[in-house]
C-alpha atoms as one frame of an Amber mdcrd trajectory, in Angstrom:
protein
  64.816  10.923 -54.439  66.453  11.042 -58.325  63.830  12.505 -60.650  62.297
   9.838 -62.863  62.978  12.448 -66.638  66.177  14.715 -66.594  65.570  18.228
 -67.629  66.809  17.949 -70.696  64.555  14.681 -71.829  61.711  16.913 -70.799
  62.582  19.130 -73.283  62.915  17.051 -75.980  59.542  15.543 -75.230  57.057
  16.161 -77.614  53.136  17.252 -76.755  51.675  13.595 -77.211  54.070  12.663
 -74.833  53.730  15.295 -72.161  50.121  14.029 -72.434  50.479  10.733 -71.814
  52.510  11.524 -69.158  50.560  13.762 -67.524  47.708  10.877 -67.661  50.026
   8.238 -66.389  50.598  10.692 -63.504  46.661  11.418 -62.795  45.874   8.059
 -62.730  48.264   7.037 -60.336  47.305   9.899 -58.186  43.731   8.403 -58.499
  45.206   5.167 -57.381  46.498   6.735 -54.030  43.996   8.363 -53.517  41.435
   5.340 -53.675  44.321   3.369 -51.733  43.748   5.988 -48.889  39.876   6.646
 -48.795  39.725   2.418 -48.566  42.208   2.045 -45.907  40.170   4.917 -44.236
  37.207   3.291 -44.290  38.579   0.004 -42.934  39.491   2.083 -39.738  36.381
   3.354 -39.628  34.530  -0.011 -40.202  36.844  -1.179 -37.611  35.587   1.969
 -34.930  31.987   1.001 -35.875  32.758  -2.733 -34.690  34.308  -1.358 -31.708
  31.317   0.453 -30.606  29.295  -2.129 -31.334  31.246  -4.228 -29.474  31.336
  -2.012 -26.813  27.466  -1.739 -26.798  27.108  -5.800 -27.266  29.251  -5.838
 -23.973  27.195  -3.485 -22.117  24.212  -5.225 -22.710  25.527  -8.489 -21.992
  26.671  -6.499 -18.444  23.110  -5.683 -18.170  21.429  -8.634 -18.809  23.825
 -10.767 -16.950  23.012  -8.451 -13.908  19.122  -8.852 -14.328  19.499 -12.668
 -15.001  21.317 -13.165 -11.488  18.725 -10.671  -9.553  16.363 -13.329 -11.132
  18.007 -15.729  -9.871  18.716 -14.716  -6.526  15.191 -13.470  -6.265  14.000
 -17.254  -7.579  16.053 -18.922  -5.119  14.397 -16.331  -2.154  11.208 -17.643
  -3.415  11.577 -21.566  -3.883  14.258 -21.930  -0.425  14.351 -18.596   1.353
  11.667 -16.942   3.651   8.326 -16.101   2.394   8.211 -13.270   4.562   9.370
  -9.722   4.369  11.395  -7.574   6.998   9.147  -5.219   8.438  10.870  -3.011
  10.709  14.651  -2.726  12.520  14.419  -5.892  14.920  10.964  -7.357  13.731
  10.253 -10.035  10.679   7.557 -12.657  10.320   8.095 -15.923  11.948   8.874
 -18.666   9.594   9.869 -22.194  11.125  10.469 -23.599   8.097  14.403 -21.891
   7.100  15.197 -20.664  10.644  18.795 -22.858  10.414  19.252 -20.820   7.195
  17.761 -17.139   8.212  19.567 -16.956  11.545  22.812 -18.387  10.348  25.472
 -15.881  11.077  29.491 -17.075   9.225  30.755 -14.183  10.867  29.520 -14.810
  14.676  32.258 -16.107  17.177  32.116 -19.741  18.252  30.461 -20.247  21.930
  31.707 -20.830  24.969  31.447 -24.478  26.659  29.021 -23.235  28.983  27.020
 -21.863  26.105  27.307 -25.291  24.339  26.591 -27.452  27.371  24.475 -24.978
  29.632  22.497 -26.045  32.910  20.157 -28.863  32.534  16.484 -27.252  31.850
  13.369 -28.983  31.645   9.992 -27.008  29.896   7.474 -27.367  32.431   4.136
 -29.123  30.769   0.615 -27.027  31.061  -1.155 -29.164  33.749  -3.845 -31.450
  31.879  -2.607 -30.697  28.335  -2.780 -34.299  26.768  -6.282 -34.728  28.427
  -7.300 -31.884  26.746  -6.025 -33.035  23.388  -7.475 -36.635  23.687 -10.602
 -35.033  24.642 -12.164 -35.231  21.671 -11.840 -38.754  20.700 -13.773 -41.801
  22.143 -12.132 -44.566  24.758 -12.664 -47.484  23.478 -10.350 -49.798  25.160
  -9.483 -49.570  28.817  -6.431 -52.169  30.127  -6.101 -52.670  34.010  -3.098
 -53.472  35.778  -3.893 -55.267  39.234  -2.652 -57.512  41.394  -3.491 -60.938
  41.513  -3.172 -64.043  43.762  -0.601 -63.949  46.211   0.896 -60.477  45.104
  -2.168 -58.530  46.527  -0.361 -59.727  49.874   2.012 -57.224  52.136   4.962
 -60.041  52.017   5.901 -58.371  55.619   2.862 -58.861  57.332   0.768 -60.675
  55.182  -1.759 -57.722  54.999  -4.062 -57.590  52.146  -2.753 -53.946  50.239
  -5.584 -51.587  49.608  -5.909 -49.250  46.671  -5.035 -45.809  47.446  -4.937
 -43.883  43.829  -5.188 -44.992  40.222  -2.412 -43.665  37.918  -4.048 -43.095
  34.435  -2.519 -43.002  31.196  -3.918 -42.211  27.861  -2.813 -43.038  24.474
  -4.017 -42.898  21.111  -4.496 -45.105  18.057  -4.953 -45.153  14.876  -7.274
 -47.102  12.866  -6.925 -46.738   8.950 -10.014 -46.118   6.798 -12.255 -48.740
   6.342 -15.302 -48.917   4.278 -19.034 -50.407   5.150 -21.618 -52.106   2.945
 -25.090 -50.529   4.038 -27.659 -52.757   2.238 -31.025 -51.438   1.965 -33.897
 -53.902   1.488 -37.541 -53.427   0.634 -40.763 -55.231   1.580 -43.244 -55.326
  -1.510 -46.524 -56.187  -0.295 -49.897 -57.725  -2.284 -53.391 -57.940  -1.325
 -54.417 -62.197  -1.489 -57.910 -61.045  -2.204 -57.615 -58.287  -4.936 -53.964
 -58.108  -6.036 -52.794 -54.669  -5.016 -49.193 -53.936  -4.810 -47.972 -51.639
  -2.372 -44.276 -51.001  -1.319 -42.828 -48.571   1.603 -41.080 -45.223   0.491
 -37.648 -45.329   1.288 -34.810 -42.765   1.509 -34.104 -40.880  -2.059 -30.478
 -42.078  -2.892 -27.552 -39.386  -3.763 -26.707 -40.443  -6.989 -29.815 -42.595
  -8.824 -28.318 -46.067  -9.805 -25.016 -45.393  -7.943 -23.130 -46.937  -4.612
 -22.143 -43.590  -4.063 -23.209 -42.294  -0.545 -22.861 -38.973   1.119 -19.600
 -39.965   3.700 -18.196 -41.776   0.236 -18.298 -38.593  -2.159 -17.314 -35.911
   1.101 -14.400 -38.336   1.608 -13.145 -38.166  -2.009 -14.056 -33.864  -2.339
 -12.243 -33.664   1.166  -9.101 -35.649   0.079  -9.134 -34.069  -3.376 -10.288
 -30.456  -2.351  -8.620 -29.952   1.340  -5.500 -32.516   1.436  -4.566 -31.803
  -2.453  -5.535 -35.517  -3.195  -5.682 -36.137  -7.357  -8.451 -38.644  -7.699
  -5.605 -40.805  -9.515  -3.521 -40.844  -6.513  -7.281 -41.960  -4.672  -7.722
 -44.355  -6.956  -4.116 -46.292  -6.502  -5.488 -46.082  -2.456  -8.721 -47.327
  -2.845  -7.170 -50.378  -4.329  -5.061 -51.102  -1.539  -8.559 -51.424   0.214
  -9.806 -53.859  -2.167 -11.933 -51.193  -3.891 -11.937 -50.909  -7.416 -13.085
 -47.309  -7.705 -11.979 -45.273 -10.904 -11.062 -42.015 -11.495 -13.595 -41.431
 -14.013 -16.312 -42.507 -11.707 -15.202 -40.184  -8.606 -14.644 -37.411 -11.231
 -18.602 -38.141 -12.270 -19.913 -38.343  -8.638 -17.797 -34.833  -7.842 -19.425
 -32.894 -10.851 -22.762 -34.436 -10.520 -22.781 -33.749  -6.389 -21.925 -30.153
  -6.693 -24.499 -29.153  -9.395 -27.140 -30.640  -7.728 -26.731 -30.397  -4.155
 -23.864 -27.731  -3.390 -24.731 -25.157  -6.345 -27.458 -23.810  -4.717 -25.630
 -23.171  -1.527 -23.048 -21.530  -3.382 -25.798 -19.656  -4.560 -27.022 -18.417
  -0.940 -23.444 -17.800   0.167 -23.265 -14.924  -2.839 -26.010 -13.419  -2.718
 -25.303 -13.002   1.564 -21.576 -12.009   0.046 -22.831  -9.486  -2.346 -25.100
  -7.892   0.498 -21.257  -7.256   2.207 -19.811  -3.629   2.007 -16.618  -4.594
   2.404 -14.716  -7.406   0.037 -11.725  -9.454  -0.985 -11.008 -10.245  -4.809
  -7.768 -12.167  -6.338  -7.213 -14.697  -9.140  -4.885 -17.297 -10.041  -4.398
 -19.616 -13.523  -5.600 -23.354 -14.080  -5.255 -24.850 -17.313  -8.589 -26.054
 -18.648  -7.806 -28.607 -21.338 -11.411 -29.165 -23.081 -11.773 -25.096 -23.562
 -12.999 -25.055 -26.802 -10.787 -23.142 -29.485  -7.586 -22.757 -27.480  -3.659
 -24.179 -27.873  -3.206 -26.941 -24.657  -0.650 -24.446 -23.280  -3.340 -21.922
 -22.831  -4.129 -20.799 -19.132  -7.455 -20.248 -17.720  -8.091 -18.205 -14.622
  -9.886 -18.605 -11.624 -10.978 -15.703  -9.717 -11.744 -15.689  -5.879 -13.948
 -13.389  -3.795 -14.538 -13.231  -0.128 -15.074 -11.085   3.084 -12.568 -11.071
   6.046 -12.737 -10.533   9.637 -13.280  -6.985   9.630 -15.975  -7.429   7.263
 -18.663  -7.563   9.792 -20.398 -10.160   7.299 -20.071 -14.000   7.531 -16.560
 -14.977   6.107 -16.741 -16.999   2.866 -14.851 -17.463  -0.150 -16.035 -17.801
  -3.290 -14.654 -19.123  -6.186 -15.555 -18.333  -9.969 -14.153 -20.234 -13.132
 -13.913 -17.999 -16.070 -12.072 -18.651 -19.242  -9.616 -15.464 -19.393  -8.266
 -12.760 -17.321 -10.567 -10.286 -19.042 -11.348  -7.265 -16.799 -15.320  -7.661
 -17.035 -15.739 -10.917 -15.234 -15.184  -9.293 -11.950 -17.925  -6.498 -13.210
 -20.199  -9.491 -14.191 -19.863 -11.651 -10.789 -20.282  -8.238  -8.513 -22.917
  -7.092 -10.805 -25.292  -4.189  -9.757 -25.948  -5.757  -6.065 -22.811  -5.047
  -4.670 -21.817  -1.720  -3.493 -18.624  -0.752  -1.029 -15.022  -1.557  -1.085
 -13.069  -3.768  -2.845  -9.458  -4.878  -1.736  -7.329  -5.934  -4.715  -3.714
  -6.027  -6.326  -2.685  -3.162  -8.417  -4.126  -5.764 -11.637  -5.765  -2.876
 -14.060  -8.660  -4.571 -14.756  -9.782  -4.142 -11.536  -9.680  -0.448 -11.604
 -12.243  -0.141 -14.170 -15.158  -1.573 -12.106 -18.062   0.846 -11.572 -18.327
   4.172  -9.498 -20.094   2.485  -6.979 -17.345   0.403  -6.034 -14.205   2.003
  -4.316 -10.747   0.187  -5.061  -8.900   0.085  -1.944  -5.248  -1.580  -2.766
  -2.755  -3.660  -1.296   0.385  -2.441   0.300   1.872  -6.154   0.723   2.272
  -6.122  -3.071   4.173  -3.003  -2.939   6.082  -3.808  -0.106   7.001  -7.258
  -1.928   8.299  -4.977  -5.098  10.594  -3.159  -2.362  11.969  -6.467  -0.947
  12.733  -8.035  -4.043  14.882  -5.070  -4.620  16.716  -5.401  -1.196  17.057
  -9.470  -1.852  19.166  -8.423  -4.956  21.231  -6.116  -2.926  22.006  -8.496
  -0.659  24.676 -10.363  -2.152  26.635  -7.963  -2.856  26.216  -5.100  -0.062
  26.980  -5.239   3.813  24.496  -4.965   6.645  25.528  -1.179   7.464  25.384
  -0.393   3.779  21.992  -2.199   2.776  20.600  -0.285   6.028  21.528   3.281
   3.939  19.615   1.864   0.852  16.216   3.366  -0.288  14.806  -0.168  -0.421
  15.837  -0.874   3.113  14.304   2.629   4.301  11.223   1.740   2.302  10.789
  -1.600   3.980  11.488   0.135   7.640   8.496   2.753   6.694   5.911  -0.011
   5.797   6.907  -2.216   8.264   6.095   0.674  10.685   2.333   0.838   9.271
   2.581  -2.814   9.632   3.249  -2.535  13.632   0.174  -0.271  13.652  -2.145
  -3.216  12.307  -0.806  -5.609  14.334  -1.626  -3.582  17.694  -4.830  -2.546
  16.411  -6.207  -5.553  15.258  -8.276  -7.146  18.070  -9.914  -3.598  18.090
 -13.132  -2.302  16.609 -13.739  -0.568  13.415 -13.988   2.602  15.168 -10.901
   2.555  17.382  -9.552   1.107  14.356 -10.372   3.740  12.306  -9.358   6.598
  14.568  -6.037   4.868  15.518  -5.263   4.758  11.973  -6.008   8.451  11.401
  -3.660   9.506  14.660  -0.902   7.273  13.970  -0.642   5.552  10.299  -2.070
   8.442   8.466   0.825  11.116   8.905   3.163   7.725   8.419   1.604   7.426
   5.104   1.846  10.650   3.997   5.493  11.487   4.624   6.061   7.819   2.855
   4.620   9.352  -0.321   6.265  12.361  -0.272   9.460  11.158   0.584   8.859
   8.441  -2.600   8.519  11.420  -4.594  11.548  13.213  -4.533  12.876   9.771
  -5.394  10.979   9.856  -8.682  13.561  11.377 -10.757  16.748  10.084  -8.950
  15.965   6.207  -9.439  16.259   4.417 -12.659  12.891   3.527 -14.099  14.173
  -0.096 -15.697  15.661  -1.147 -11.731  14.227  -2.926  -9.336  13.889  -0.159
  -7.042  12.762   2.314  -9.515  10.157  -0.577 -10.438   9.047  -0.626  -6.898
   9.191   3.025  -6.265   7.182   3.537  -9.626   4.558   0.896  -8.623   3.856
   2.104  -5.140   3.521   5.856  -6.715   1.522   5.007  -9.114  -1.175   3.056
  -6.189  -0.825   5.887  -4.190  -4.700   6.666  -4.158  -5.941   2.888  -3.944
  -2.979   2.693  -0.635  -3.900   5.427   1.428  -7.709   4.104   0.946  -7.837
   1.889   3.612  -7.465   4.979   6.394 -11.477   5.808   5.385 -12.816   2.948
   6.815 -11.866   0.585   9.999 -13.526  -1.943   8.641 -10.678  -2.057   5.859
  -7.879  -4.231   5.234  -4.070  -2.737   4.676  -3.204  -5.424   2.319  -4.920
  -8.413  -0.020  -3.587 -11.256   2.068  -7.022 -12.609   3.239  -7.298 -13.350
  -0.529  -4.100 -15.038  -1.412  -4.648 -17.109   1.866  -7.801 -18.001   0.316
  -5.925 -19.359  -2.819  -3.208 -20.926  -0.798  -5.371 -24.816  -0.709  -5.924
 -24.069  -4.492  -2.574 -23.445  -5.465  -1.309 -26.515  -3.671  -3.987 -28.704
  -5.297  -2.835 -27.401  -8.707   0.831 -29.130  -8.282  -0.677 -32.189  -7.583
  -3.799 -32.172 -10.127  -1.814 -30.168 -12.343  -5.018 -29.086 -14.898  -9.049
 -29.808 -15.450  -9.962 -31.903 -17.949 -13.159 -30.053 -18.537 -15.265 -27.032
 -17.956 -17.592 -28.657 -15.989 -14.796 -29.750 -13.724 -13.715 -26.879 -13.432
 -16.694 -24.974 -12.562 -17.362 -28.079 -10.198 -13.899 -27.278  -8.310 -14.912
 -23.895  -8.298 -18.045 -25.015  -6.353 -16.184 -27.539  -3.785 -13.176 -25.239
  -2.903 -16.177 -22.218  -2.127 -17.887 -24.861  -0.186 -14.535 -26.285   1.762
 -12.599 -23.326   2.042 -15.981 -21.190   3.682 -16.250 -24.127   6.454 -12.506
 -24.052   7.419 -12.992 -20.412   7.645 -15.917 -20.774  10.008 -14.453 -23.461
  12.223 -15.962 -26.193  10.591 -14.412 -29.663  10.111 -14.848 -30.288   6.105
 -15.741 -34.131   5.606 -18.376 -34.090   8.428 -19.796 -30.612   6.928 -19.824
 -32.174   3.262 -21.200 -35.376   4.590 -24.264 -33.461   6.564 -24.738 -31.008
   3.770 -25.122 -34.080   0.781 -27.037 -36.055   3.431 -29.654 -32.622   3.946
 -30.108 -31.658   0.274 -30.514 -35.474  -0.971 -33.464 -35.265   1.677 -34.408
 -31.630   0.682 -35.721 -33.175  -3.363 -34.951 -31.763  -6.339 -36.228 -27.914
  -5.671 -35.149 -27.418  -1.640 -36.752 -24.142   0.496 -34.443 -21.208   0.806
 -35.410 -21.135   4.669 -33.955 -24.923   4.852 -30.977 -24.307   2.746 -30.569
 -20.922   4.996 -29.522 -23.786   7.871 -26.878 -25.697   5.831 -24.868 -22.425
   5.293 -21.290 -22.713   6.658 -21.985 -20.045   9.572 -25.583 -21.524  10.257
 -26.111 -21.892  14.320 -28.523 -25.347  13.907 -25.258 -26.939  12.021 -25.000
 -30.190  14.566 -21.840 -30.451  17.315 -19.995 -33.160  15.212 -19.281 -30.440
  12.099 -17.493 -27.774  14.139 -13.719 -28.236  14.880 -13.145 -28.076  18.733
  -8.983 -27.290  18.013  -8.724 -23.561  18.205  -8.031 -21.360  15.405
């Protein structure tokens, strides 16, 4: 490159101008220099977007991966099994997606023979529809004989004797009807002084009302048992030619179980309360009259019952409360109660008093540990999901599981010592293999979740070895909500508290008969009939005989299907 000033101009130059061009020079040095530290900062601008790209993307990868375990994990829910694997070779029996669970894309196409095999006919149980039309009435018999000239041999002109009678039963069905039963009374006067005098009849159920005890059981059994909404009653009423409206049954319902149900409910908890061993779960309903709270608020209903290791009568009780708060279950247990107390790993319920020992529920954990295998499923092979520590997780519960299930006809004792022999050393080589896992799994997975969880319930898990008379899991409870949770799709909400509390009442009522082999309408419709004959302030000792698990209930309340 030429130089901009020959030597000898630079001589010439004077000072001013050796200044000015030494200032010409700095500043366009300064320019450069500015030039470079921008263009410098545009490529590192342009890093910082690329690592913040590269972070946006990672998260994306992330939460695209935890939005389709969601997913898979909500379609398992709404159209896969509801059980979970046990152990190698044994799962729950669910009729309801066999097509779907058994399906195999990969399994060769039969053979003919295996299409069209043998003809085979199941042989029938001698007497089984006799015994299943045994319970109803026969109320229309139709003979076929012969008549006229056909009782004659055609041969020989013999008159044919009867040698056997071929029976055959069938059964009808006669839709529900409804009776007027009109009560009249004779008033009576003395001709010679005046005086009145009438006959005491029957109290009525509801003062002023048509209402009758087989009407209001019918409407709490549709409602209550069958998931009926009183709307959905009220639209099949009218196809009767009853005009019957939803307010009305809503009235009759409250009304019927604070004055004649109530103080059953009230028998069956202080005889659950004397119990050493219970059951306690909860589940939302949306109250809308709650004072003070946005319509999308949820209330809670909380459930409490024995089982059938309990060695106490088996009930269910339910209890309305507002929230989810952890002192309601302190409040309804209350100093009376003292034992065990099978639950879900929900905090609130560890904070109940010394007296009462938290025993917890490995079906929750074992759920955590399936939902992690469910994810893994879609992308993992049968071998490979079988070297997974969800899979090995499921295989050592669904051992302990075995161990209930061939224990379970047997006492608390053998119970108890079977337990100790077999499940306990089970148990403890579970934990301490879940341990080492405790650093190796990430905490934010599913299967650190479910490792985490089950860790952190080891003590309430490993509580139901002290005590044959103990439950390994909570499922007595959400079996007891099962009714109430399918009512709630149809009914959707309560409209008020008293409703609510109302349901509360009716489902502790209903769901205690079913449990003791009781048919619901016919119990509901004895029990109203009783206490509307009982007055206004019934004996314990008669009330004592209206209990669910009473022995002087009559024949017609007890179901004679079995269990």
């Amino acid at each position: 490159m030429d130089p901009i000033f020959t030597e000898e101009q630079l001589n010439r130059m004077s000072r001013e101008d050796m200044c000015s061009l030494l200032k010409l020079m700095q500043q366009h040095q300064q320019k450069q220099e500015e030039a470079l530290q921008r263009q410098e900062e545009r490529l590192q601008n342009q890093e910082t977007k690329i690592r913040m790209l590269e972070e946006q993307k990672k998260e994306l990868e992330f939460l695209n991966a935890m939005l389709s375990d969601r997913l898979t994990l909500a379609r398992r829910k709404r159209f896969g099994a509801s059980s979970e694997k046990y152990a190698d070779g044994y799962t729950q029996l669910n009729l309801f997606n066999e097509a779907e669970k058994e399906a195999d894309a990969d399994a060769p196409e039969p053979d003919l023979e295996e299409v069209h095999p043998s003809p085979y006919r199941r042989k029938k149980r001698p007497g089984k529809k006799e015994e299943d039309l045994s319970s109803f009435e026969t109320t229309e018999v139709v003979e076929y004989k012969l008549e006229g000239a056909d009782q004659y041999c055609p041969d020989c002109s013999t008159k044919y004797k009867v040698v056997t009678k071929e029976t055959v039963k069938r059964l009808k069905f006669i839709p529900a009807r409804f009776e007027v039963a009109e009560e009249v009374t004779f008033v009576y006067c003395c001709p010679k002084c005046g005086a009145m005098k009438r006959p005491e009849k029957a109290p009525s159920l509801l003062k002023g009302s048509a209402a009758t005890p087989s009407l209001v059981a019918g409407i709490m059994n549709a409602k209550y048992v069958n998931g009926m909404p009183l709307a959905r009653q009220e639209r099949e009423f009218a196809r009767y030619n009853l005009n019957l409206s939803t307010k009305t049954m809503a009235n009759w319902i409250i009304l019927c179980a604070d004055r004649y149900l109530q103080p059953l409910y009230d028998l069956m908890k202080e005889e659950l309360l004397r119990s050493k061993y219970l059951h306690g779960d909860e589940t939302r309903i949306q109250v809308i009259g709650e004072p003070d709270q946005e319509g999308s608020t949820q209330n809670w209903m909380w459930v409490y019952l024995t089982d059938e290791h309990s060695g106490s009568p088996r009930m269910v009780l339910f209890q309305y409360e507002r929230t989810r708060a952890g002192y309601h279950p302190k409040e309804f247990l209350g100093n009376p109660f003292e034992g065990y107390f099978t639950c879900d790993g929900y905090q609130a319920y560890h904070s109940l008093p010394e007296r009462i020992t938290v025993t917890g529920c490995m079906a929750h954990a074992r759920r955590k540990f399936d939902e992690a295998l469910t994810v893994l499923k879609k992308d993992f092979t049968k071998e490979q999901l079988k070297k997974t520590t969800a899979y090995q997780a499921m295989e050592r519960i669904g051992m302990l599981y075995k161990i209930e299930e061939m224990i379970r006809d047997k006492s608390p004792e053998e119970r108890y010592e079977e337990r100790q022999k077999q499940a306990k050393p089970l148990l403890e080589a579970f934990f301490e293999w879940l341990h080492t896992l405790e650093d190796a799994v990430d905490r934010s997975s599913l299967i650190g979740k479910a490792v985490l969880y089950a860790m952190n319930q080891e003590v309430y898990l490993k509580r139901y070895l002290e005590d044959g008379h103990l439950s390994i899991d909570n499922l007595a409870a959400e079996r007891a909500l099962k009714n109430f949770a399918i009512g709630r799709r149809n009914w959707l909400f309560a409209k008020s508290i008293r409703g609510a509390q109302a349901s509360a009442t009716v489902y502790s009522i209903t769901e205690t008969a079913m449990l003791n082999g009781l048919k619901p309408y016919h119990y509901l419709t004895y029990v109203l009939e009783k206490m509307k004959d009982l007055g206004p302030f019934p004996e314990k000792e008669a009330m004592q005989e209206l209990l669910p698990w009473s022995a002087s209930l009559p024949a017609d309340c007890h179901s004679k299907l079995k269990k």
